Short mmCIF file of C-alpha atoms and ligand atoms in Angstrom, two decimals:
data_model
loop_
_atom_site.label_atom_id
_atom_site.label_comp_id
_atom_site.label_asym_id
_atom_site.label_seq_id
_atom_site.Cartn_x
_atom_site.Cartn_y
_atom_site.Cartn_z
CA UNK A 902 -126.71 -167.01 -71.83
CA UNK A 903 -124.14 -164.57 -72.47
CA UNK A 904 -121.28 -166.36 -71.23
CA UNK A 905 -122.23 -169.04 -73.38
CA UNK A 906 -122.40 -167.21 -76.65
CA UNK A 907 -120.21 -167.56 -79.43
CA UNK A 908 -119.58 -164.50 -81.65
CA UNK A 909 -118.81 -166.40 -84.58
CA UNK A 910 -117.14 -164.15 -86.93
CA UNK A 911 -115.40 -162.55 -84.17
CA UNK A 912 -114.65 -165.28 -82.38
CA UNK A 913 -112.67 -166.64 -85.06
CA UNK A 914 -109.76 -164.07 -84.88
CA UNK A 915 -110.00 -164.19 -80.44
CA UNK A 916 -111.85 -160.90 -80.08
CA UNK A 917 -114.69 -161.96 -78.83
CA UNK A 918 -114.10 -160.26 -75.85
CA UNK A 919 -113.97 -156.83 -76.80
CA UNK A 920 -117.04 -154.83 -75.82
CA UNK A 921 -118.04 -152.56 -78.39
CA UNK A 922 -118.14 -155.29 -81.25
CA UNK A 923 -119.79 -157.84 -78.91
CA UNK A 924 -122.29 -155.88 -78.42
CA UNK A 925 -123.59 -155.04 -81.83
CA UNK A 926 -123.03 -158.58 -82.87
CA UNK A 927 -125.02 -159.84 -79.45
CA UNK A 928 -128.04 -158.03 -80.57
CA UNK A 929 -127.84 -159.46 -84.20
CA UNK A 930 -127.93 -163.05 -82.62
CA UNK A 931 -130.57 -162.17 -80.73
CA UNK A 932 -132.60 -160.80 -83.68
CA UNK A 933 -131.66 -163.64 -85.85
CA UNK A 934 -132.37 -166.28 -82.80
CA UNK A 935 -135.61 -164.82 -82.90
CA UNK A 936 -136.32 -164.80 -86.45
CA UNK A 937 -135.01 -167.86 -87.41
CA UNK A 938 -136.71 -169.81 -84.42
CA UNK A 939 -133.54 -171.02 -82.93
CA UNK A 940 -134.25 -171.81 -78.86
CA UNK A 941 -131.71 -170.74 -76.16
CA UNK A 942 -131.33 -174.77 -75.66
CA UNK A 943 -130.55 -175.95 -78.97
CA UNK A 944 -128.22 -172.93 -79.35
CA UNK A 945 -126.47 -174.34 -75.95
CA UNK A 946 -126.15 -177.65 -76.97
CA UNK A 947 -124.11 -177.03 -80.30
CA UNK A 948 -121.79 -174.59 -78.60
CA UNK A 949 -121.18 -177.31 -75.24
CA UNK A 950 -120.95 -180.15 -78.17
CA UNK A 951 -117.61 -178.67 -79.90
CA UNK A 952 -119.32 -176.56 -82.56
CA UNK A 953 -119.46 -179.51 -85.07
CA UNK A 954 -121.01 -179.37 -88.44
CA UNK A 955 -123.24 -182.76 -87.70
CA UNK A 956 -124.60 -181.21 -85.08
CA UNK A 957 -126.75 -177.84 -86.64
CA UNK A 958 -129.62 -178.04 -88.15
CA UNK A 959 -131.28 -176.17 -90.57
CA UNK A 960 -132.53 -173.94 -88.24
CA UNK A 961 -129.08 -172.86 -87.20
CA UNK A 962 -127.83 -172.81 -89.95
CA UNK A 963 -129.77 -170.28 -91.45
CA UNK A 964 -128.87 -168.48 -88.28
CA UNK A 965 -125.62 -167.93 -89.54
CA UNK A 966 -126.91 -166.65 -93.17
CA UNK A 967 -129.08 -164.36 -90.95
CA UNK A 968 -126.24 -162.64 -88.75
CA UNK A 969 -123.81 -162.17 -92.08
CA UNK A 970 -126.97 -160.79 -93.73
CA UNK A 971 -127.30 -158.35 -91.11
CA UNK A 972 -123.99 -157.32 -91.60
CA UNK A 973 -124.21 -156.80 -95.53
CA UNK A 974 -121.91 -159.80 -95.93
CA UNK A 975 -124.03 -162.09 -97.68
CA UNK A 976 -126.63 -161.14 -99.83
CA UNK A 977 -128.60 -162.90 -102.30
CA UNK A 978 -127.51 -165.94 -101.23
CA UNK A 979 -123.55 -164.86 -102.36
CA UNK A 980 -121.06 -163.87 -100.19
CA UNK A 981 -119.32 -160.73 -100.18
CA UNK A 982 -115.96 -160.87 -99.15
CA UNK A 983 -114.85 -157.42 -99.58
CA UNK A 984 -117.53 -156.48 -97.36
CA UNK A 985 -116.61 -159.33 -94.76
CA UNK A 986 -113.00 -157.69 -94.86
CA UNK A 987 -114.26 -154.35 -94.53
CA UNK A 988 -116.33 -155.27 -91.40
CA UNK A 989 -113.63 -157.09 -89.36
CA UNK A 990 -110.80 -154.90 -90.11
CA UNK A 991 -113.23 -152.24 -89.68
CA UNK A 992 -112.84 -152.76 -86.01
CA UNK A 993 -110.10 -150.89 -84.16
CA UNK A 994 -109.48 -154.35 -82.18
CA UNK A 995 -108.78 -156.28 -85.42
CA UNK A 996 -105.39 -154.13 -85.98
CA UNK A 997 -102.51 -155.77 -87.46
CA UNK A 998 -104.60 -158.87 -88.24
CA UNK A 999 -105.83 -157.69 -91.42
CA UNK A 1000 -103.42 -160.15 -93.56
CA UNK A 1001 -104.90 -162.86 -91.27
CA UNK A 1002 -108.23 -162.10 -92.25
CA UNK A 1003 -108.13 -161.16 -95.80
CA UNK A 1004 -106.18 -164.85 -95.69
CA UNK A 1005 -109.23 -166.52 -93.53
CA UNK A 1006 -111.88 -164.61 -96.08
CA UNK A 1007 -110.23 -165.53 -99.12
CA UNK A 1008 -109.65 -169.20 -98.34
CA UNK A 1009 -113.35 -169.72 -97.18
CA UNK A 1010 -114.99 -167.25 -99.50
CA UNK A 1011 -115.37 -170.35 -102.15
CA UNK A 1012 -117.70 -172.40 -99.79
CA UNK A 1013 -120.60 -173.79 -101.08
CA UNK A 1014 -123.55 -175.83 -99.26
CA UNK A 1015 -126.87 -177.76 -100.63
CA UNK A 1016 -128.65 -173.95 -99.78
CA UNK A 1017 -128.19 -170.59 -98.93
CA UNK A 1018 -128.11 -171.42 -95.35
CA UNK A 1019 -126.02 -174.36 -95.20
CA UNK A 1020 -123.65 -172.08 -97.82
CA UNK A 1021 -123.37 -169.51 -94.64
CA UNK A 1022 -122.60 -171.89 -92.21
CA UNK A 1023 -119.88 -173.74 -94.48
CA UNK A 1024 -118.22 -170.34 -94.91
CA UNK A 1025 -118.38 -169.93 -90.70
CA UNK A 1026 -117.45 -173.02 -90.03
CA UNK A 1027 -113.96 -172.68 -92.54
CA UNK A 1028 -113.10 -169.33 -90.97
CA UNK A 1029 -113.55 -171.34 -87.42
CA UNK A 1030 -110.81 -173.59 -88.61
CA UNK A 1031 -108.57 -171.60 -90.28
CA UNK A 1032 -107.95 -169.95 -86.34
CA UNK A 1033 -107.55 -173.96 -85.52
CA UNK A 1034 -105.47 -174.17 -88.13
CA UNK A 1035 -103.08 -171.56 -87.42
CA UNK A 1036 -103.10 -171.89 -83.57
CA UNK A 1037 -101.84 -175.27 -84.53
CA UNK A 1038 -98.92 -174.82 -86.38
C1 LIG B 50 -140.91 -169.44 -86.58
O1 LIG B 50 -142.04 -169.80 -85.83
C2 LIG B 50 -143.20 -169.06 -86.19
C3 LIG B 50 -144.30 -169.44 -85.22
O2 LIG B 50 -144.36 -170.82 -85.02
C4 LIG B 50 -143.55 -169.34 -87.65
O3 LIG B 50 -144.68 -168.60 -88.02
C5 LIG B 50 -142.38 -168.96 -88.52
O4 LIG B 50 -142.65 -169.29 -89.87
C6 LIG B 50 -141.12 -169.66 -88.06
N1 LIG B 50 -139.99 -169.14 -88.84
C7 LIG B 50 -139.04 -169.93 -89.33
C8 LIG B 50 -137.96 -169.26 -90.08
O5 LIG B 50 -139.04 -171.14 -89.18
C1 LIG B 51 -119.65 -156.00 -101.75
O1 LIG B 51 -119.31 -155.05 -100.76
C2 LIG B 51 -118.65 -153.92 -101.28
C3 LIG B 51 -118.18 -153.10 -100.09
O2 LIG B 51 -119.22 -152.86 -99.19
C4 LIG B 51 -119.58 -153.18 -102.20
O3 LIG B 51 -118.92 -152.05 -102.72
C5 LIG B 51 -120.00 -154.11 -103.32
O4 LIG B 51 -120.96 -153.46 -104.12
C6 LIG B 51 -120.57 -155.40 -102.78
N1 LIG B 51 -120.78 -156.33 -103.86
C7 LIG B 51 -121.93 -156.95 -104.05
C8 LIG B 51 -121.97 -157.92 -105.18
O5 LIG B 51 -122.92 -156.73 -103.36
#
């Protein structure tokens, strides 16, 4: 299972792999697995299918509004992009990247979905390919 897991937020700047913020972030999944009834399996199969946005559900969706919650980055249903910034440049891994991210943050701050969740997921999703985006060019 832990090979397997995607650290979203993280994962969309390549730090992933650093220990100290994996771990923090691996128990907030776990929590927010837990709370928001998403199953090991259906977890699996959207990371194996390419992380695409037809494939969540609700359910993981509001997975997503669950971990940023956890991080005071979303509250109310509104996203908080000063605290988003603060958190990943926070981290002593994220150095030099800051313009990156306040770029990533900024462009995908605006986001909106049908609902809270699907709003938190949108806003994942865009900082996901805005790391596409750049590897690509
Ligand atoms: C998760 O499942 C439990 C037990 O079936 C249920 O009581 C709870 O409302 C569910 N929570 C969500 C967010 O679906
Ligand atoms: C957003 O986060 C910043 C920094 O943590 C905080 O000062 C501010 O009050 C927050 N804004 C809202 C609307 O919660």
């Amino acid at each position: 299972m832990k090979a397997l897991i995607i650290l979203f937020i993280l994962a969309a700047f390549d730090s992933y792999t650093v220990s100290t913020a994996r771990e923090a972030i691996e128990q907030i999944e776990m929590l927010c697995m837990f709370e928001t009834n998403v199953t090991e399996s259906e977890l699996r199969k959207f990371l194996t299918n390419g992380i695409k946005a037809s494939e969540a559900n609700l359910k993981l969706k509001c997975m997503m509004k669950c971990m940023m919650e956890k991080q005071g980055m979303f509250n109310n249903g509104v996203y908080n992009a000063t605290r988003a910034i603060q958190e990943m440049t926070s981290l002593p891994e994220m150095k030099g990247r800051e313009d990156d991210i306040k770029k990533s943050v900024n462009g995908c701050k605006t986001e909106k979905g049908v609902n809270e969740c699907d709003t938190a997921f949108k806003i994942t999703m865009c900082l996901l390919e805005f790391k596409s985006r750049k590897h690509s060019s």
